[in-house]
XYZ file of C-alpha atoms in Angstrom:
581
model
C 157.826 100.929 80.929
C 157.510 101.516 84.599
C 156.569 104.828 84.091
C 153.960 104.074 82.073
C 152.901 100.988 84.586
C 153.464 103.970 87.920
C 151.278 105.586 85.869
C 148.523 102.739 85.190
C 148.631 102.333 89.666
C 148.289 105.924 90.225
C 144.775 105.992 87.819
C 143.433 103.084 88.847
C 144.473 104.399 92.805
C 142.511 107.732 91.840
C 139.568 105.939 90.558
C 139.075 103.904 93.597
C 139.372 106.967 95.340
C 136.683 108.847 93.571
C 134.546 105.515 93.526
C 131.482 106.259 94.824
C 129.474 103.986 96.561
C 125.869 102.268 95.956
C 123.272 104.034 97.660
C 121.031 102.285 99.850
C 117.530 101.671 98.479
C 115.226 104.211 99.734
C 112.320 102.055 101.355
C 110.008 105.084 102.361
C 106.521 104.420 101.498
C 105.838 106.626 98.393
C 102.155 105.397 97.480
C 99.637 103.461 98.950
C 96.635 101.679 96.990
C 93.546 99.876 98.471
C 91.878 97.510 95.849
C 89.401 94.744 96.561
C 90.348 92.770 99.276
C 94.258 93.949 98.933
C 96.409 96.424 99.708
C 99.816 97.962 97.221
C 102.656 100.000 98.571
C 105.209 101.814 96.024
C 108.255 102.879 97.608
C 110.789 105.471 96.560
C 113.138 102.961 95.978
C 110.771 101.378 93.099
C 109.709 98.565 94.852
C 105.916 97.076 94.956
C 105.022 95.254 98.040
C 101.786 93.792 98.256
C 99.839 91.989 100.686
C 95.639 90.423 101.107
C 94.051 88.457 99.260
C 95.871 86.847 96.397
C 92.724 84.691 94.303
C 90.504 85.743 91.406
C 88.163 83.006 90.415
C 84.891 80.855 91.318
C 82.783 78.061 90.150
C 84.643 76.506 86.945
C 86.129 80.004 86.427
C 90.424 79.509 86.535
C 92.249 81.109 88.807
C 94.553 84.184 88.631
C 96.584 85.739 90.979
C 96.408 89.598 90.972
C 99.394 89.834 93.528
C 101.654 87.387 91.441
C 102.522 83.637 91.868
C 105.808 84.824 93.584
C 104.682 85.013 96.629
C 104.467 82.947 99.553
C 100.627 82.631 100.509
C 98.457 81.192 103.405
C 95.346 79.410 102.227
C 91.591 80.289 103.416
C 88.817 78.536 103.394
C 86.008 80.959 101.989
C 86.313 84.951 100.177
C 89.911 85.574 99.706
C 91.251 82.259 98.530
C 94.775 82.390 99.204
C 96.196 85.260 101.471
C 99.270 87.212 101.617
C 99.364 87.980 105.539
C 102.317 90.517 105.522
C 103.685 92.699 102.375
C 105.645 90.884 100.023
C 107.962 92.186 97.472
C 106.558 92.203 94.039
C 108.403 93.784 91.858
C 111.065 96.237 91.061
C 111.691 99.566 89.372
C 107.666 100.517 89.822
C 106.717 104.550 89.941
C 103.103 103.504 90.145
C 100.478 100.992 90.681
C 96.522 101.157 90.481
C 93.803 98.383 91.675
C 90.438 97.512 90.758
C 88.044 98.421 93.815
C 85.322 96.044 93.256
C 85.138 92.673 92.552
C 84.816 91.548 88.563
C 81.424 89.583 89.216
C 79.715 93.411 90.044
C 79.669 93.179 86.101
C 79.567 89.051 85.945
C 77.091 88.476 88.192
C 78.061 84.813 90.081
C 80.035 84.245 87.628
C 83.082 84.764 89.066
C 84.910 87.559 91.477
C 87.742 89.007 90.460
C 90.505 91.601 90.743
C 93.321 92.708 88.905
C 96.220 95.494 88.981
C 98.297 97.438 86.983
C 101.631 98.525 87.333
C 103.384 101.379 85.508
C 107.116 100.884 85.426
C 109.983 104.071 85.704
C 110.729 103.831 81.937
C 106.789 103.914 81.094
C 106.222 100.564 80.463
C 103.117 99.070 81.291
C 102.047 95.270 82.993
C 98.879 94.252 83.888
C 98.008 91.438 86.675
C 95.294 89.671 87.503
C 91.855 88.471 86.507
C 91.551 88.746 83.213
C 88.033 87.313 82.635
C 86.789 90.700 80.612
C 90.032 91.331 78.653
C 91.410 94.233 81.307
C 94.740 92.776 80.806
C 94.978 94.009 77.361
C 95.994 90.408 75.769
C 93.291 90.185 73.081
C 91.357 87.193 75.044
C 90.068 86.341 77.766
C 92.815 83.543 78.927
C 94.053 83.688 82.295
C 97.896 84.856 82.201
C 99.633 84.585 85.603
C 102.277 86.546 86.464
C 103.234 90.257 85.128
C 101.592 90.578 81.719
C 102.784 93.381 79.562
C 100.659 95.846 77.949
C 102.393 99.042 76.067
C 105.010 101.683 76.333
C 105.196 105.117 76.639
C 102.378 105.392 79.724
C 102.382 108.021 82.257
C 99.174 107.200 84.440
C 97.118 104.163 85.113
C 93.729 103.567 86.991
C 90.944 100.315 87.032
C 87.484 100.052 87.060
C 86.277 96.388 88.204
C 86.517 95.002 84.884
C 88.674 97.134 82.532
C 91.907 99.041 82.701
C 92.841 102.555 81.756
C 95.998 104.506 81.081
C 97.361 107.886 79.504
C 100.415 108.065 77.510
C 103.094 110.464 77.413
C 101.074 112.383 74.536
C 97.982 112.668 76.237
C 95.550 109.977 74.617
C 93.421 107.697 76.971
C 93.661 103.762 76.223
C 91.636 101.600 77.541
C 90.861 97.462 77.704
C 88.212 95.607 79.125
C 84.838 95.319 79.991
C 81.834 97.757 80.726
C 78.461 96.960 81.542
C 75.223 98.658 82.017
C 74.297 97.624 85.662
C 70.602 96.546 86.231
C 69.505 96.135 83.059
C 67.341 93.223 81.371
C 69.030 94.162 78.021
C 72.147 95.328 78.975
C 74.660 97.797 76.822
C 77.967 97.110 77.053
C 81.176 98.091 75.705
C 84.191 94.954 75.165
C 87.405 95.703 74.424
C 90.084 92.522 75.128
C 92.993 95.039 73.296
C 93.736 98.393 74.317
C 92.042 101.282 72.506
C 92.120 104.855 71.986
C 89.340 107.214 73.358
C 90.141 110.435 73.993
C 93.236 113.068 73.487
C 94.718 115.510 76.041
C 94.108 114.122 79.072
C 95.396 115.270 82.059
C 94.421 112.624 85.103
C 91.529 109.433 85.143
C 90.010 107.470 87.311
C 87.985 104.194 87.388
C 84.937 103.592 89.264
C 82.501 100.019 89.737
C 81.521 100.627 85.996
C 82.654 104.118 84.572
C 85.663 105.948 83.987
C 85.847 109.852 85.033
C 88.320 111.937 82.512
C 90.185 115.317 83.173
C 91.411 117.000 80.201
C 94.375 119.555 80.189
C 91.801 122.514 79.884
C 89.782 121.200 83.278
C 86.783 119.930 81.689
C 85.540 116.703 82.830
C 84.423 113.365 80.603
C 82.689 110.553 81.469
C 81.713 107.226 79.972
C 80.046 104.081 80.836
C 77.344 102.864 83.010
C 75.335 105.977 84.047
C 73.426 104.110 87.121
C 72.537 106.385 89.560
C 73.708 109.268 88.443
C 77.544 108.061 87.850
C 78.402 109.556 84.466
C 77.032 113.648 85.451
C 74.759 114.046 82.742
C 71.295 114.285 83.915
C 70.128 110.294 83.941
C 70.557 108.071 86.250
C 70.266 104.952 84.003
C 71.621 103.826 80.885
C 74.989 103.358 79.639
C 77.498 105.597 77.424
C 80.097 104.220 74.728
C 81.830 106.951 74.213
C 83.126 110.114 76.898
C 80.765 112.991 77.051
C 81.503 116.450 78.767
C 79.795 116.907 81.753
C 82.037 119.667 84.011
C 84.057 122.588 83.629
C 87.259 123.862 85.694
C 88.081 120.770 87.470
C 91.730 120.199 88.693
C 91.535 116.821 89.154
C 88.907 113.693 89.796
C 88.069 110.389 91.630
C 85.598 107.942 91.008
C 83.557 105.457 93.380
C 81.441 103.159 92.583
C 78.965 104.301 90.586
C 79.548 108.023 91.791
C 82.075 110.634 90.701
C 83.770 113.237 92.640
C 85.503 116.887 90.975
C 88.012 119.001 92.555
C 88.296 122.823 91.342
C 91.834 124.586 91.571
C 90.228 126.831 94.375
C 89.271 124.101 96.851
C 85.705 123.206 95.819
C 84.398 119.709 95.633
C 81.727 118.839 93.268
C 80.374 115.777 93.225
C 77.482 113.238 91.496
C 76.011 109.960 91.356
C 74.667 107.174 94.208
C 74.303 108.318 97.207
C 72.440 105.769 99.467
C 74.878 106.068 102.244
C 76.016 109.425 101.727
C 79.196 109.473 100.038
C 78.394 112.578 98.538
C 77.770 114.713 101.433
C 74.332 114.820 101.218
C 70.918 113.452 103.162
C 70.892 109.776 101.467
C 67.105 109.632 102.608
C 66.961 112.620 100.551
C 68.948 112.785 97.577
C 69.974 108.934 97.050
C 70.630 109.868 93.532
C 72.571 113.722 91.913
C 72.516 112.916 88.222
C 74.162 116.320 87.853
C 77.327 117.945 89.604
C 76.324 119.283 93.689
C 78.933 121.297 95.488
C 80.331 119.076 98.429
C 82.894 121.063 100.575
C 85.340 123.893 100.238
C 88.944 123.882 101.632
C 89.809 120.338 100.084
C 93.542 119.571 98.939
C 92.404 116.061 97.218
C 90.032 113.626 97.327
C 89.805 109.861 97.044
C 86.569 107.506 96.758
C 86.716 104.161 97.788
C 83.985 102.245 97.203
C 80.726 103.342 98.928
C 82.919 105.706 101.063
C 84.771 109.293 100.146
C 87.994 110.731 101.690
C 88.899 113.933 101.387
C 92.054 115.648 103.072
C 91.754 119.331 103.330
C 94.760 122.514 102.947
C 95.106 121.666 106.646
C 96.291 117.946 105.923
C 93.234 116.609 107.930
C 91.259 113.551 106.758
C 87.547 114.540 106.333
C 85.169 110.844 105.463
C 81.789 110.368 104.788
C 79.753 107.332 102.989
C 80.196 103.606 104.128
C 81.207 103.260 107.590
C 79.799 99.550 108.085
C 83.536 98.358 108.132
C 84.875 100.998 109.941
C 86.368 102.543 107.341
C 86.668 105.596 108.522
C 88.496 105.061 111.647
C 86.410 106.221 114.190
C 86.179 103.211 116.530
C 82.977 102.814 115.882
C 80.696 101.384 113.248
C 77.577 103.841 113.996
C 76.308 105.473 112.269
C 76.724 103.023 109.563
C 76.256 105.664 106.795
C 77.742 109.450 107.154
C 76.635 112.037 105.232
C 78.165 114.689 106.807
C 81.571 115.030 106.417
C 83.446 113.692 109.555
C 87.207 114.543 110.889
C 89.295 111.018 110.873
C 92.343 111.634 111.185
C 95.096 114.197 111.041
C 98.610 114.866 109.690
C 98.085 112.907 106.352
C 99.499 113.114 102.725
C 97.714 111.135 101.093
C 94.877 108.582 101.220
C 93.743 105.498 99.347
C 89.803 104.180 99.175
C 89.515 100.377 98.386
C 86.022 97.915 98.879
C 86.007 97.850 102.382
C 89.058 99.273 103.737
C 91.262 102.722 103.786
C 95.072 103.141 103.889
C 96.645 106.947 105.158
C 100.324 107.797 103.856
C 100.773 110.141 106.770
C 103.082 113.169 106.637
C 105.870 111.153 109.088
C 105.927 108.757 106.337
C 103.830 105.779 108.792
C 100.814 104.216 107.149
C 97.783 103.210 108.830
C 95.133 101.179 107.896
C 91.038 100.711 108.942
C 87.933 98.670 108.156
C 87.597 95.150 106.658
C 91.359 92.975 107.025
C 89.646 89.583 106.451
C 91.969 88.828 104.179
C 94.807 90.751 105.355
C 94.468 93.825 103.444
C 96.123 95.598 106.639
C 98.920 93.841 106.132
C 99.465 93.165 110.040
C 99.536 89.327 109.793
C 95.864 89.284 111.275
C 92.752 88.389 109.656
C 89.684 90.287 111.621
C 86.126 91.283 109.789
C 86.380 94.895 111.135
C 88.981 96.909 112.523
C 87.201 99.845 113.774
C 90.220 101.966 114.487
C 93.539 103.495 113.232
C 96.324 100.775 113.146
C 99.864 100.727 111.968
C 99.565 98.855 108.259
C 101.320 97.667 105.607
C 105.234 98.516 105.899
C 104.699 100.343 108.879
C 102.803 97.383 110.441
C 105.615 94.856 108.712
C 109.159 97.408 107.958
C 111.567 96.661 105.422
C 114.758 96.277 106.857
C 118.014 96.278 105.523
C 119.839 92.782 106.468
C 121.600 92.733 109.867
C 120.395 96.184 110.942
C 117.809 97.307 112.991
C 116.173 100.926 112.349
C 115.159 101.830 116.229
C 117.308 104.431 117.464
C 116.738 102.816 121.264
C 118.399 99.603 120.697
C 121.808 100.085 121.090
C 124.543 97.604 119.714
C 125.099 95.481 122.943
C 122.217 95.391 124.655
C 121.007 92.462 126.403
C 117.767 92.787 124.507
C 119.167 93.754 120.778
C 119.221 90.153 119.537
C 115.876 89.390 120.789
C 114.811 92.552 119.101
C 116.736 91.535 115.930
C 115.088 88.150 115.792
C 111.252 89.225 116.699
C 111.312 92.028 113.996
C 112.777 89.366 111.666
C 110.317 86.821 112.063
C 107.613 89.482 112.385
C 106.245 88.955 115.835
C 106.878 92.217 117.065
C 107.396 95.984 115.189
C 108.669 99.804 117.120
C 106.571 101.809 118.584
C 106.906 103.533 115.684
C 108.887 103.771 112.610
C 112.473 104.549 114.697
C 111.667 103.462 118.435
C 110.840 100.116 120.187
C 110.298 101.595 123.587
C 112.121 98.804 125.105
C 111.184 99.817 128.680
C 107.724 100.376 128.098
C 105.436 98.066 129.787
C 104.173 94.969 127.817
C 100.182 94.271 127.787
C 98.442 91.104 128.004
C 97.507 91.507 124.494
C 100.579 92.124 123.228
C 102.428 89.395 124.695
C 99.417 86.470 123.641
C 99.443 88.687 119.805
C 103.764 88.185 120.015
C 103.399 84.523 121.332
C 100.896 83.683 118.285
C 102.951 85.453 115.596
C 105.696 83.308 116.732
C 103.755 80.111 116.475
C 102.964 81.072 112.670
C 99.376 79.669 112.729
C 97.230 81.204 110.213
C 94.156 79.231 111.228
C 90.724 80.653 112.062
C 89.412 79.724 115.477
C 86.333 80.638 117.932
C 85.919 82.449 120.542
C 82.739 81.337 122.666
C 82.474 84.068 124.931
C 84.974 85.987 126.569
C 83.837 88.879 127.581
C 86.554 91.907 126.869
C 87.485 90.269 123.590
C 85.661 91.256 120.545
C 86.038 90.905 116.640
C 87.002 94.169 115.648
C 89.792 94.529 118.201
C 93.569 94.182 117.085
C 94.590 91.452 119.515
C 91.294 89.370 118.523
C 92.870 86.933 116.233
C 95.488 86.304 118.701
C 92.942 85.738 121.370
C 91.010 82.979 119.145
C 94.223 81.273 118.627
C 95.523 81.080 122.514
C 91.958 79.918 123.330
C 92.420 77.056 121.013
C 95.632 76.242 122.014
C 94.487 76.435 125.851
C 96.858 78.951 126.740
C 94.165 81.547 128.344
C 90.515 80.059 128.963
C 87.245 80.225 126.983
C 85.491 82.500 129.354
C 85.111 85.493 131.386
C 87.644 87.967 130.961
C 90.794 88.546 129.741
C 92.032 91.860 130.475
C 93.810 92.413 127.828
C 94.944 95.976 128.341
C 96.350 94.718 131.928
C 100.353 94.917 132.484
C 101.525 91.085 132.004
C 103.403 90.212 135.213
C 106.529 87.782 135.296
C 104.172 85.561 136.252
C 101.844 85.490 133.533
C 104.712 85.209 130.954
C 106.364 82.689 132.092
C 102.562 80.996 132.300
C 101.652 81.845 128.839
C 105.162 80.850 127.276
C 105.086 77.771 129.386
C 101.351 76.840 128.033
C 102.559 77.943 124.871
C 105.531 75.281 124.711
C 102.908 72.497 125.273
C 102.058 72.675 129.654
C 105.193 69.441 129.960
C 105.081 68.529 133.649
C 108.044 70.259 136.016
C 108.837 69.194 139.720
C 108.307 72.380 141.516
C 109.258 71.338 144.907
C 113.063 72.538 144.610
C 112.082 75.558 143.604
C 114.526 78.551 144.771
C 112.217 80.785 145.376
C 109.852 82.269 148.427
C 107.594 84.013 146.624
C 106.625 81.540 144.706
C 104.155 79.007 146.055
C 104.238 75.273 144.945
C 100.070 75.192 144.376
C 100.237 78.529 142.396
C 98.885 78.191 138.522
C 102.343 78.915 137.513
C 104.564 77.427 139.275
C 105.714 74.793 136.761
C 105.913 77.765 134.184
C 108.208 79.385 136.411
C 110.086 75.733 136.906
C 110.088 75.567 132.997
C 111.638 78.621 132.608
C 114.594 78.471 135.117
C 115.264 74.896 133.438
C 115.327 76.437 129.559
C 117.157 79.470 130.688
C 114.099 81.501 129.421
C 115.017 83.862 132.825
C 115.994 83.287 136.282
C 114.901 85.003 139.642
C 115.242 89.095 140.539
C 117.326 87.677 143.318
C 118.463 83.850 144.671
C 115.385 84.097 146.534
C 112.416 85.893 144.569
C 111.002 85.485 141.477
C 108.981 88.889 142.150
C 105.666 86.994 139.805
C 103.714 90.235 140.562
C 106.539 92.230 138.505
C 105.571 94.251 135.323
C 107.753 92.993 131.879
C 108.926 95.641 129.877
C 109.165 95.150 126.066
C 112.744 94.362 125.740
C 112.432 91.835 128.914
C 109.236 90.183 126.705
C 111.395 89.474 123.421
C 114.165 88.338 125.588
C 112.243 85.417 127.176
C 110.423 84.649 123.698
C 114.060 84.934 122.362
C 115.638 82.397 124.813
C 112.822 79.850 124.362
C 111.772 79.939 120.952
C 114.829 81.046 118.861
């Protein structure tokens, strides 16, 4: 008996020691996908994160919530609805998820305005979420169903048009469920299908544009079907509307489809495209040629491509982002809004893997893994916390802008474990009022800006709320630190005019002022004051009062406050840390 019980110990001994443990989640961004007015994130872990707007409805139309009605959301009076201002975990166990670019009421006309997604799972299973006013969710109606609605098994790609849904299963054939509509039409052809059906066999990739869907079979020729408007569907018209998928291209290694224009990638690095172009998308004159009805060449040298809405993204062998289209948004990055429309194809960016085209804004997957984000974030489709009408330049979005973080540990490699400043780090990444410098660094000595400390101060007062700016004039909408600005304005922390500076070093003195301002101006007696440098009629002097009394910091020595002093990053989320924790 003991034997056998020695025995019993020394297996169960030499299973714990062979035990191997969980590994963490992997939390790297895998895919991003730009929709209409939202932004998706797939990580390699599985998990969805989404963040924008979260509202899909209008006039007596119900509502529907293409992010899901798990998430916590800000509400906004106008487009948009109800906003998710920073990521938010989805769901779980995802290897892919596709948007709708345009809004549903493209095909509905007022109506209603719409979006929906769809999410392919790791075992093939497929959910739809969203509007559902045309049947894209696959249900048989045309019922709103909130939350994740499943569709079928056995899928292996996925992709949206505005008002219908399409995905490939492991065999090959094309489903698809929804809505298409002829667009400017007095009679209009359509095609309505509230139930998935089949369409075509041996399909390699698709793609969904405003009202068409683009087709690559295994043996690289290219279908199309749907509404042919300016040129969209390759075969010669640039009207009319077709039911079924006809042939229109030949040695294509993959596609992507705008609205209401097409683009074709060969194995050798030529880009075809067709369709609208009245701002240029396809690399041509748009005073010229605002319609190709058949396929054009475009470029050579091009990896992939990606159309967003009006505007087309191509990254080349080099991994350089080439744009050209809609720029009205800034949507290509370039800091500026003019020209509006590019026809020539125009360096953005560098060093990125992958690219994603929504209405009126673009997300980069760059090769370091960071994501970045331009154009339209009205409703918070960067993801940042910030709603601004046009962000005309390259930011940090998504779960760059907003990391996940694994609880109780911090990822920047220059905050060490007992530092004076690694709680106050710990607490403004966790409430989101401050990020690194980049995905592994906070730069904790680096100077702090004006901007930045009135952006960390307003993040920390949580206030969603849309405000005015009358006119100061280095502040403008379009600039990162513009939301922020509106806010502290309202809140009478920095005045209503002239200028702000907001690139300027903050100074001791300015902190303390803005926290102090911040915390509601209450009245300190400044004439005990320690210190020589600071003088008892100076604009922050009570601040500086305030902040000896709350232990927010003290002086550089008994004497001196040294107000003139630049504050580093760390010294920033200590103070906020001290005083608002």
């Amino acid at each position: 008996m003991k034997k056998r019980v020695l025995s019993l110990m020394l297996a169960l001994m030499l299973c714990a020691a062979l035990a191997v443990p969980a590994a963490a989640k992997d939390n790297s961004i895998k895919q991003v996908e730009a929709g209409y007015l939202l932004s998706l994130m797939v990580t390699n872990g599985g998990d969805l994160y989404g963040c924008g707007s979260n509202f899909s409805g209008g006039h007596a139309y119900p509502e529907s919530y293409p992010l899901g009605t798990g998430v916590t959301m800000t509400e906004l009076s106008g487009p948009g609805g109800y906003l998710v201002t920073r990521p938010q975990k989805i769901a779980e166990g995802v290897e892919k998820v596709a948007a709708s670019k345009a809004p549903s009421s493209q095909a509905q006309g007022s109506i209603a305005a719409g979006s929906h997604i769809l999410i392919l799972m790791k075992n093939g299973d497929l959910y739809g979420m969203g509007d559902n006013y045309c049947g894209q969710l696959g249900k048989g109606d045309r019922q709103q169903h909130h939350g994740m609605q499943f569709i079928m098994g056995g899928v292996r790609d996925v992709a949206c048009t505005a008002t219908a849904s399409i995905f490939i299963t492991d065999n090959g054939d094309l489903y698809w469920c929804g809505l298409l509509m002829q667009q400017n039409a007095m009679n209009a052809q359509l095609c309505y299908e509230p139930s998935p059906v089949k369409a075509l066999s041996d399909v390699k990739a698709v793609d969904g544009g405003g009202e068409h869907i683009v087709a690559l079979k295994q043996d690289g020729t290219v279908w199309t079907m749907g509404c042919a408007y300016g040129g969209a569907l390759g075969n010669g018209v640039t009207s009319g509307f077709s039911p079924t998928f006809i042939q229109v291209f030949s040695g294509a290694d993959s596609v992507s489809a705008g609205c209401s224009y097409t683009m074709a990638l060969k194995a050798d690095g030529t880009l075809y495209g067709w369709g609208y172009n009245g701002c240029g998308q396809l690399g041509r004159d748009f005073t010229t040629y605002r319609t190709v009805s058949t396929p054009v060449p475009v470029m050579t040298g091009v990896k992939s491509v990606e159309c967003g809405y009006y505007t087309t993204h191509v990254i080349k062998t080099d991994n350089t982002l080439w744009s050209m289209g809609w720029n009205y948004h800034g949507e290509m990055g370039q800091g500026s809004m003019d020209p509006i429309c590019v026809a020539t194809p125009k360096k953005t960016l560098s060093g990125v893997a992958s690219v994603a085209g929504g209405y009126l804004h673009t997300l980069a997957l760059k090769t370091d893994g960071t994501m970045v984000g331009c154009g339209q974030s009205y409703c918070c489709e960067l993801g940042d916390g910030k709603s601004v009408h046009q962000v005309l330049s390259w930011i940090p979005a998504g779960l760059t802008a907003s990391p996940i973080l694994e609880e109780g540990a911090l990822p920047f490699t220059d905050v060490p474990a007992g530092a004076y400043y690694y709680d106050p780090v710990q607490w403004a990444v966790d409430n989101h009022i401050t990020t690194g410098t980049t995905v592994t660094t906070f730069s904790p000595n680096n100077p702090c800006t004006r901007a930045q400390i009135i952006t960390f101060l307003w993040r920390a007062a949580d206030d969603d709320a849309l405000y005015m700016v009358e006119q100061i004039d280095d502040v403008a909408d379009g600039d990162w630190f513009y939301s922020a600005v509106r806010w502290a304005v309202q809140n009478q922390i920095v005045p209503n005019s002239g200028k702000f500076y907001p690139n300027s070093p903050c100074t001791r003195a300015a902190t303390v002022e803005f926290m102090w301002r911040a915390a509601g101006s209450p009245y300190y007696d400044v004439s005990k004051l320690p210190f020589t440098d600071v003088k008892a009629g100076a604009s922050y002097a009570q601040a500086v009062a305030w902040a000896l009394d709350k232990g927010v910091t003290s002086g550089t020595t008994a004497t001196t406050f040294s107000p003139n002093a630049t504050c580093t990053r760390a010294q920033i989320a200590a103070f906020m840390y001290r005083a608002f924790a």
